[in-house]
Short mmCIF file of C-alpha atoms in Angstrom, two decimals:
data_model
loop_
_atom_site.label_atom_id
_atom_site.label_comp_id
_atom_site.label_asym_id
_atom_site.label_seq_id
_atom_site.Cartn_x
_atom_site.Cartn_y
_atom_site.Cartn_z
CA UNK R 23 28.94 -10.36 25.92
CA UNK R 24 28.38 -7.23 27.93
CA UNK R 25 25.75 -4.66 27.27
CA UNK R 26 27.87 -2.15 25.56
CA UNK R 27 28.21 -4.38 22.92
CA UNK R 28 24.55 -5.46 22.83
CA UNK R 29 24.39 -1.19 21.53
CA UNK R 30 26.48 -1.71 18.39
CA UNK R 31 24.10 -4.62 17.62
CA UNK R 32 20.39 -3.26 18.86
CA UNK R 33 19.42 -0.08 16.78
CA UNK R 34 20.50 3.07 18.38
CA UNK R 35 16.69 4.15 19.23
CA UNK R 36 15.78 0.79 21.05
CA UNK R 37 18.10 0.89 23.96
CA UNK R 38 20.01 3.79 25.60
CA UNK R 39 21.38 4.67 29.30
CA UNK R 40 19.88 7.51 30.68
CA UNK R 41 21.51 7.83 33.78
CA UNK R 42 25.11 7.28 35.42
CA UNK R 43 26.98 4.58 33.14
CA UNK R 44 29.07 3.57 36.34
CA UNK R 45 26.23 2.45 38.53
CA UNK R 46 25.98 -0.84 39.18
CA UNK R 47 22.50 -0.71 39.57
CA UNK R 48 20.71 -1.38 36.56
CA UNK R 49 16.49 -0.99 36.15
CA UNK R 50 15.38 -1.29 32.88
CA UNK R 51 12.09 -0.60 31.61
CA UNK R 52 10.81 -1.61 28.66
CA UNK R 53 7.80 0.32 26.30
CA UNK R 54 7.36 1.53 23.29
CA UNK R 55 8.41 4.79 21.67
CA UNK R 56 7.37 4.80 18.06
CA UNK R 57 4.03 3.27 17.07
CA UNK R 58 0.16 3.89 18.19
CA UNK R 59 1.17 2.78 21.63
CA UNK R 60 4.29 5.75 22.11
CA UNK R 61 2.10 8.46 24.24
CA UNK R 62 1.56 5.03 27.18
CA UNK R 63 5.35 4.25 26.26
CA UNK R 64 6.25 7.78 27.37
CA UNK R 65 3.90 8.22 30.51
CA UNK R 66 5.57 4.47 31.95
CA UNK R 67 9.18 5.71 30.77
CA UNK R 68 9.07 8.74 32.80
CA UNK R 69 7.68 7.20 36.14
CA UNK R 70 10.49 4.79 36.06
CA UNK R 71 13.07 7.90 35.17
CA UNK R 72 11.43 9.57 37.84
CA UNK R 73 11.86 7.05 40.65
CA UNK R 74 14.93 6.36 39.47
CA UNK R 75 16.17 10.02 40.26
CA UNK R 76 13.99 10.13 43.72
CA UNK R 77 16.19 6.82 44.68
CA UNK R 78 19.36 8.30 43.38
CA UNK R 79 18.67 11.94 44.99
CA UNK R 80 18.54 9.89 48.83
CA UNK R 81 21.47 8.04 48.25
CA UNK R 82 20.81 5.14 46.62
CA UNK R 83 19.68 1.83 47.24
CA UNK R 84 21.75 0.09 49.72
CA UNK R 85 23.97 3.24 49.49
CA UNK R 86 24.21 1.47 45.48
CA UNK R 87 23.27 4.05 42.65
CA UNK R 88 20.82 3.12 40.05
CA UNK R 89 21.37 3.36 36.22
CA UNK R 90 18.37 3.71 33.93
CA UNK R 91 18.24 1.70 31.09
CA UNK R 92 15.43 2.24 28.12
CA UNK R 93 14.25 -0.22 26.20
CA UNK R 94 11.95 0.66 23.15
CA UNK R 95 10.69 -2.99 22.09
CA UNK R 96 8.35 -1.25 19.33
CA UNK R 97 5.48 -3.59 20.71
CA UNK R 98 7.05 -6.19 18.41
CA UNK R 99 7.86 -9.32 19.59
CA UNK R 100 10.59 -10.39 17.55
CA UNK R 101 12.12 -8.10 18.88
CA UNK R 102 10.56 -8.15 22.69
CA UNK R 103 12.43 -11.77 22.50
CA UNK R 104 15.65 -10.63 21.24
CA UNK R 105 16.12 -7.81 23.28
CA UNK R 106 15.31 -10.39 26.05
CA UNK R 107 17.98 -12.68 25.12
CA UNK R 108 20.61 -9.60 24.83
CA UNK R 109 19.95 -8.58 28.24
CA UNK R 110 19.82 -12.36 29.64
CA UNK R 111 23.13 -12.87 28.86
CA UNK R 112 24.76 -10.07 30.60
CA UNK R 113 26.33 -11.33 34.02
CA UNK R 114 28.92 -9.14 35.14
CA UNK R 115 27.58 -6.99 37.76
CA UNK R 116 28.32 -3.64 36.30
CA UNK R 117 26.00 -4.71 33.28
CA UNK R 118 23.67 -7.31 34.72
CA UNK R 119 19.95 -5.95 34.77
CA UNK R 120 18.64 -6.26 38.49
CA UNK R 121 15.14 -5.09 37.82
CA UNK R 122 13.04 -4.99 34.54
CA UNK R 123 9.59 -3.35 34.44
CA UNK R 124 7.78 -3.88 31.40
CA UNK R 125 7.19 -4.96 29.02
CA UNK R 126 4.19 -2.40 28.02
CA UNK R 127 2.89 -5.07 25.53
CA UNK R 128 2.15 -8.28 25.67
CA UNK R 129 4.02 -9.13 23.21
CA UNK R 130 5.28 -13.17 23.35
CA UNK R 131 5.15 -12.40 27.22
CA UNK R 132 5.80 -16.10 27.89
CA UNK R 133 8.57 -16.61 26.44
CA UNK R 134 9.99 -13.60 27.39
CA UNK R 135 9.51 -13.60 31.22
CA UNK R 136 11.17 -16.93 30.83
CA UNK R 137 13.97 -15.69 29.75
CA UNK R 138 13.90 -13.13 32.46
CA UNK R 139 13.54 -15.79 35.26
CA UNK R 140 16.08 -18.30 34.06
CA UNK R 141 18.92 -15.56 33.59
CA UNK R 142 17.23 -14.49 37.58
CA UNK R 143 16.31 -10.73 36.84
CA UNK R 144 13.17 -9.68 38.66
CA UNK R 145 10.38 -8.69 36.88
CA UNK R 146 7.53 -6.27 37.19
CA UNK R 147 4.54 -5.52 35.13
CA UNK R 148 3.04 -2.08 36.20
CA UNK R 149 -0.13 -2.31 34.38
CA UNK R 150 -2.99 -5.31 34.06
CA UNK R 151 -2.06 -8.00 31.49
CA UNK R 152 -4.49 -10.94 30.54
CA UNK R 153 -6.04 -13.48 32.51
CA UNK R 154 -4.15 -16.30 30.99
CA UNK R 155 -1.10 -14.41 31.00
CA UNK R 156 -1.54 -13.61 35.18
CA UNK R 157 -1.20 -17.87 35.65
CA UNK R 158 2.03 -17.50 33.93
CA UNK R 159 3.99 -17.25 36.84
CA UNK R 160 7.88 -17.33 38.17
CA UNK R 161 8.75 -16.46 41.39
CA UNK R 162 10.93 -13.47 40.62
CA UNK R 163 7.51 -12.62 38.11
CA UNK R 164 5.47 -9.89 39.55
CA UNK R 165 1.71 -8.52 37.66
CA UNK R 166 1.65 -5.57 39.99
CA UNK R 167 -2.53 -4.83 39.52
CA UNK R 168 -3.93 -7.84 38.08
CA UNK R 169 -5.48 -8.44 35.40
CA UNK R 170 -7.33 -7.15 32.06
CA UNK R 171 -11.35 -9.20 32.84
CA UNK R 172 -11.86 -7.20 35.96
CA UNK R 173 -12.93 -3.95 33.99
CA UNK R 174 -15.55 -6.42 32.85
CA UNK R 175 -17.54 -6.22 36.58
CA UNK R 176 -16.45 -2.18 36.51
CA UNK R 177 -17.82 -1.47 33.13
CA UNK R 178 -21.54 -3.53 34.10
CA UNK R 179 -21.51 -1.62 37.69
CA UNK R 180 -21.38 1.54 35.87
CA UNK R 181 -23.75 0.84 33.42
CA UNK R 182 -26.61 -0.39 36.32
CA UNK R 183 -25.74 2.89 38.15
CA UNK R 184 -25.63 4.92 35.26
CA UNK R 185 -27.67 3.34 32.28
CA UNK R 186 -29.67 0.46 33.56
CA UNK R 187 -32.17 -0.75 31.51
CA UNK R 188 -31.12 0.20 28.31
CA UNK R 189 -29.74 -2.17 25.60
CA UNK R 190 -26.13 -2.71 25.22
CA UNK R 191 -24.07 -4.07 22.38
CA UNK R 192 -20.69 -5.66 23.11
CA UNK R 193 -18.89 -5.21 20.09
CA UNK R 194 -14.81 -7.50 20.11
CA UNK R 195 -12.36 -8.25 17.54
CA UNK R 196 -12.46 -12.31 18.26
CA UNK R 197 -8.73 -12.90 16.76
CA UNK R 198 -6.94 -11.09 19.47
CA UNK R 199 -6.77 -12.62 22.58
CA UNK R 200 -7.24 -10.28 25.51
CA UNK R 201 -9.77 -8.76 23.61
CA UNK R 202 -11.72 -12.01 23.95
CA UNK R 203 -11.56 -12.15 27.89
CA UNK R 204 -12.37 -9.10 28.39
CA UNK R 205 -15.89 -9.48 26.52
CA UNK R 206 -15.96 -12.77 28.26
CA UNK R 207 -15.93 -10.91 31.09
CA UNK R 208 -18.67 -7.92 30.41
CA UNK R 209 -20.42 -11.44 28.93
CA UNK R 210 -20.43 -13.58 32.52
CA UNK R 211 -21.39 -9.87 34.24
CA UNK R 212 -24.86 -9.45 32.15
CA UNK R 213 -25.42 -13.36 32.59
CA UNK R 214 -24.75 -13.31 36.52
CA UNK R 215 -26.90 -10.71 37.15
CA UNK R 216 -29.74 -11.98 35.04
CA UNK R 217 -29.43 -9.51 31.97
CA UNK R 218 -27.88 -11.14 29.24
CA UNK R 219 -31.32 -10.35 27.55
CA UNK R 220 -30.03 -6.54 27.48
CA UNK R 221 -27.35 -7.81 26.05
CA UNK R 222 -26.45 -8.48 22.10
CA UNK R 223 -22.71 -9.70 21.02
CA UNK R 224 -21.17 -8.95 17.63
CA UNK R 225 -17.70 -9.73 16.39
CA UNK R 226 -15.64 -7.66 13.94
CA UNK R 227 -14.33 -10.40 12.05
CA UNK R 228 -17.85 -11.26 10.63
CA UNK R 229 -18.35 -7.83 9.35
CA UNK R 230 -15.12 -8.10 6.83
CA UNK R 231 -13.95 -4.32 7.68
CA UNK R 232 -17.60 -3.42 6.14
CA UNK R 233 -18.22 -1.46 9.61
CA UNK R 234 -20.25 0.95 8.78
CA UNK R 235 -23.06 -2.24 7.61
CA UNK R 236 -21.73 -2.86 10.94
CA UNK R 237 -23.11 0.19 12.65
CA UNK R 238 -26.53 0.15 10.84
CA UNK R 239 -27.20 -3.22 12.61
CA UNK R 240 -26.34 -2.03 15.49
CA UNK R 241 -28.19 0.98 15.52
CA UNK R 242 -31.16 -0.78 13.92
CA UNK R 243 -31.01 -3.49 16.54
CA UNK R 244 -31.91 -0.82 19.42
CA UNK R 245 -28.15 -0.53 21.11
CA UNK R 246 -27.89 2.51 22.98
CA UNK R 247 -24.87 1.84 24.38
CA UNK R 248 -21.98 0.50 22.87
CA UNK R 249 -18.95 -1.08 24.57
CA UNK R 250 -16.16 -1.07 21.82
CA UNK R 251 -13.00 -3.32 22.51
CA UNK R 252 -10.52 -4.06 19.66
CA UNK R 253 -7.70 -2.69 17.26
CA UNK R 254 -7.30 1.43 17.73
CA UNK R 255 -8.47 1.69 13.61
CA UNK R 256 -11.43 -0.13 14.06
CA UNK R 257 -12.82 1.19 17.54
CA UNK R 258 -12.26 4.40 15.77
CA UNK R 259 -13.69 3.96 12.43
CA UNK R 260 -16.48 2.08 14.15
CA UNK R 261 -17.16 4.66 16.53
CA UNK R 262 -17.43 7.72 13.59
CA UNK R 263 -19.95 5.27 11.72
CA UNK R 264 -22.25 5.03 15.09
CA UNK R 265 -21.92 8.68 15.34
CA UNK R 266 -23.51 9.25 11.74
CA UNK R 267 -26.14 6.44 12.31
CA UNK R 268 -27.16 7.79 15.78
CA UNK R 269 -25.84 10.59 17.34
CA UNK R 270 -26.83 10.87 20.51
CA UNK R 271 -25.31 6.87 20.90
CA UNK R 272 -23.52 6.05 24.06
CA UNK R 273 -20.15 4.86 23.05
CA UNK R 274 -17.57 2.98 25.51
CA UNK R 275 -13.94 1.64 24.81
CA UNK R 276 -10.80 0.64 26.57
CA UNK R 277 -8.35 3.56 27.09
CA UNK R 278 -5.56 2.17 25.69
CA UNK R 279 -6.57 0.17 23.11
CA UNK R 280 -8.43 3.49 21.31
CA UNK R 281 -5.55 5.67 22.23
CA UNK R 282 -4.60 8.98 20.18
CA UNK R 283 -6.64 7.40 16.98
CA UNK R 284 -9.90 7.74 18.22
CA UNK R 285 -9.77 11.73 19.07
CA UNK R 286 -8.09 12.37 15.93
CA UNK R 287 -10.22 10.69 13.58
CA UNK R 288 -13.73 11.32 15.59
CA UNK R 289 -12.83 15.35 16.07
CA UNK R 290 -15.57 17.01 18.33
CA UNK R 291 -17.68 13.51 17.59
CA UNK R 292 -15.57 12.48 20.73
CA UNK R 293 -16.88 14.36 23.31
CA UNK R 294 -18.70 12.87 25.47
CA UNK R 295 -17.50 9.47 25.01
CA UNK R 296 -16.57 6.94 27.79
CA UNK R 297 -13.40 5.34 28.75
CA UNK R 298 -12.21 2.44 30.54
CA UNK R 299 -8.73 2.77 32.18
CA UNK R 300 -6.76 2.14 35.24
CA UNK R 301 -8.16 4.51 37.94
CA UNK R 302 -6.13 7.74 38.84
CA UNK R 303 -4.16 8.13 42.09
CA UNK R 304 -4.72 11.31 43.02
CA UNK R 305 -7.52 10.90 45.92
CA UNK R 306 -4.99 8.27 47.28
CA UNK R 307 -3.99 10.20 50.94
CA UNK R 308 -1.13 8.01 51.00
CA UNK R 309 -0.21 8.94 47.81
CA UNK R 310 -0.71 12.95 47.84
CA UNK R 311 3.32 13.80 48.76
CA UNK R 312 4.42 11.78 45.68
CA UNK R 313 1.95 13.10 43.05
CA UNK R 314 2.77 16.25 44.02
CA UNK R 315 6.35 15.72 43.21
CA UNK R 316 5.38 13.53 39.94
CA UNK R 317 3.15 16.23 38.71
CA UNK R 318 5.67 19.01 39.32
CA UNK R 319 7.73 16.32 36.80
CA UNK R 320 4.87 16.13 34.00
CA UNK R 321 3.51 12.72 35.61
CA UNK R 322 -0.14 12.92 35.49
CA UNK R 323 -1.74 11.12 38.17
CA UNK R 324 -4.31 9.74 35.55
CA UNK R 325 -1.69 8.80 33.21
CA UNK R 326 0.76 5.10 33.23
CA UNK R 327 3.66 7.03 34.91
CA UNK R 328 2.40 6.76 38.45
CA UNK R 329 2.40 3.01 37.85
CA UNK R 330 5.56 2.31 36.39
CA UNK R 331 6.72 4.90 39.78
CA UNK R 332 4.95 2.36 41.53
CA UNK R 333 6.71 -0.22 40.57
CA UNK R 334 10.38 0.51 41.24
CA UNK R 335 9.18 1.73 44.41
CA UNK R 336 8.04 -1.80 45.52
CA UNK R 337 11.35 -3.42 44.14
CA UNK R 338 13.12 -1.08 46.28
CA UNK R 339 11.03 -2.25 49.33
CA UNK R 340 11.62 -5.63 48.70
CA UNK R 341 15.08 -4.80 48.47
CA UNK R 342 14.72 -3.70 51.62
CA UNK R 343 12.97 -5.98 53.34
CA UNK R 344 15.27 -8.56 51.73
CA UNK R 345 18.21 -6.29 52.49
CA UNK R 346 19.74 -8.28 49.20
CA UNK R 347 19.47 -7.78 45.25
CA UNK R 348 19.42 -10.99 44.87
CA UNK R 349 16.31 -12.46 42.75
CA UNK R 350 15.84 -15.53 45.01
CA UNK R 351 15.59 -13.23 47.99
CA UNK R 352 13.44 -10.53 46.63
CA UNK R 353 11.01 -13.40 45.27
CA UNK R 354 10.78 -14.53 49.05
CA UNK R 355 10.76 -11.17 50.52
CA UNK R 356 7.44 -11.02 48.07
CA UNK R 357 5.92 -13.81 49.23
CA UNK R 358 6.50 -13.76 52.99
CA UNK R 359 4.59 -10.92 54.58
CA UNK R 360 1.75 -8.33 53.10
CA UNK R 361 3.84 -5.85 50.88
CA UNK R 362 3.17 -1.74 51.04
CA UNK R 363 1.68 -0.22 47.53
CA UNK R 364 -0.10 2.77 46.74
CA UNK R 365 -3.09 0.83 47.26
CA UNK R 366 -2.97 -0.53 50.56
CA UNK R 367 -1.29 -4.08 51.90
CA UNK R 368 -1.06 -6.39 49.41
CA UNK R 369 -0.31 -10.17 49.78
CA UNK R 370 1.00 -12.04 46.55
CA UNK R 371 0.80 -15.04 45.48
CA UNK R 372 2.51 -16.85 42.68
CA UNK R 373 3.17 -12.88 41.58
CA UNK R 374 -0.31 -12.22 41.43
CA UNK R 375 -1.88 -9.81 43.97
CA UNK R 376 -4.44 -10.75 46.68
CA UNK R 377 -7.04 -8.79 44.33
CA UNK R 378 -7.11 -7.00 40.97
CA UNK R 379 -7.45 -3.43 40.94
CA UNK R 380 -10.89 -1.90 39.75
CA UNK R 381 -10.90 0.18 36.41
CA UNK R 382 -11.78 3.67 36.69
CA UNK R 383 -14.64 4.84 34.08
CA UNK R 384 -13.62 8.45 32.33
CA UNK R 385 -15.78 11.05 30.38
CA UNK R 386 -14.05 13.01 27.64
CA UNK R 387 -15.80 16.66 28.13
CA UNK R 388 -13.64 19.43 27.23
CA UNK R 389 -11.10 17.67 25.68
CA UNK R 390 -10.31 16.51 29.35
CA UNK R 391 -10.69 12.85 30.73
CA UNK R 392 -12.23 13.34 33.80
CA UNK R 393 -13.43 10.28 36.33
CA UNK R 394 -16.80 9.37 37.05
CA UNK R 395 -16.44 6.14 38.67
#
């Protein structure tokens, strides 16, 4: 059935058009809006409503205009699956999706960018997913910048540059799973470069919530700097406990798996924390025109929206390049030559790029997350 009946079925919020119903064009991008994850939702929903107005505003894409759809999956994947299946099934070419980009979350990404690829609707994940979901791969699948273990070579770089010597604990939730390659990662850093010694592990899941036990051992143990990677709750709860063991404690975490939590519940104890997160674009010459234009738009270039921007801008080159919508030819117009992004020629294979992109490191000073590496 077509997608204007998929509406009466998916709950109003979820899915709306946001751009000219007649187009016969479709992108869709798919993040949350509700939830701990809404602010990244938000910042990925308006780069992709931004590009699609910059396309729109020149005339098009193969003199075509393109319709906005918005998915909000809710980072659930029921309903990640589901809304999948509804879209899938759409053929007719005024409803037919011709790009998706998303999801945000992981959520039963498998099974979900096999739906994509069997009902042949390209696919592009703007930001780093894990390393077992990057050998997932379709030829119409793209993972734009990689994947989640490289921060684990950024986050030891910075700390030999920045804190070398002292002792670090590695603290992971062990039941979620690219949570686990990621301290893999930091893990195999310390170990290659013969400091696994300043090095101690600990698992959430062996503390039974009792985190603030958790922070005394820690603390106790001689950690000066923590590397935090988790559930939002815990990194914050875990991080206030640290604070009133040992305040002057060094405390690191992954951008978006604290997210608004960890300011709220931490108050001025924040400051001065450290962040891991994709790096911003804005010393990126190439890139100078179009952040100008995105920030004049409320897209930050340290926030998601410059990636999601990103990413309909390379469909739209392959499309190009291709000089067909067609998912079998963009997949080969992806896979034949070196492709133009934001950061530099790129070559991918099996939808992977050539290399990962490095993770940026942020300080929160002033309420402000400014980059320091």
């Amino acid at each position: 059935f077509m997608l204007k009946n998929v509406l009466k079925i998916i709950p109003w919020c979820a899915l709306f058009w946001a751009g000219n119903a007649n187009a016969a064009i479709n992108v869709a991008v798919i993040a949350p809006q509700v939830g701990e994850f809404k602010h990244f939702g938000n910042e990925l929903i308006n780069g992709v409503r931004i590009a699609v107005d910059d396309i729109n505003s020149q005339g098009g894409v193969k003199g075509e205009r393109v319709n906005l759809v918005v998915v909000d999956d809710q980072c659930d994947d029921t309903f990640a699956v589901s809304t999948a299946q509804m879209m899938a099934v759409n053929s007719s070419k005024e409803d037919r999706m011709n790009l998706v980009v998303g999801p945000y979350c992981p959520n039963a990404f498998e099974k979900v960018s096999d739906i994509y690829a069997k009902a042949n609707i390209f696919q592009i994940i703007p930001t780093t997913i894990s390393k077992s979901e990057a050998q997932h791969s379709h030829q119409g699948l793209v993972k734009m910048v990689g994947s989640t273990d490289s921060q684990g070579a950024d986050f030891y770089n910075y700390y030999k540059a920045s804190f070398n010597g002292q002792n670090v604990a590695l603290i992971y939730d062990s039941s979620v799973r690219n949570v686990v390659e990621i301290a893999a990662s930091v893990q195999n850093e310390f170990r290659r470069n013969n400091e696994a010694l300043k090095l101690r592990v600990y698992d959430f899941a062996v503390y039974r919530r009792d985190l603030a036990a958790m922070a005394q051992d820690i603390t106790v143990q001689g950690n000066d700097v923590v590397y935090i990677l988790g559930k939002s709750e815990n990194i914050a709860e875990l991080s206030r406990n640290l604070k009133d063991e040992k305040k002057d404690v060094v405390i690191f975490t992954n951008r978006y798996q604290a997210n608004g939590n960890y300011e709220e519940l931490l108050g001025d104890l924040a400051e001065g924390s450290y962040f891991v997160a994709l790096p911003s674009l804005k010393d990126k010459p190439s890139f100078t025109e179009t952040l100008v234009r995105l920030g004049l738009q409320g897209a930050e270039p340290e926030g998601l929206g410059v990636y999601s921007y990103s990413a309909v801008k390379l469909w739209q080159e392959l499309v190009d390049k291709a000089d067909s919508f067609k998912y079998g030819d963009l997949a080969k117009a992806l896979g034949k030559d070196k492709v133009e992004t934001v950061w530099g020629e790129r070559t991918f294979v099996n939808g992977n790029p050539d290399k990962s992109i490095n993770y940026g490191i942020y300080k929160l000073e002033g309420g402000e997350y400014t980059q320091v590496y």
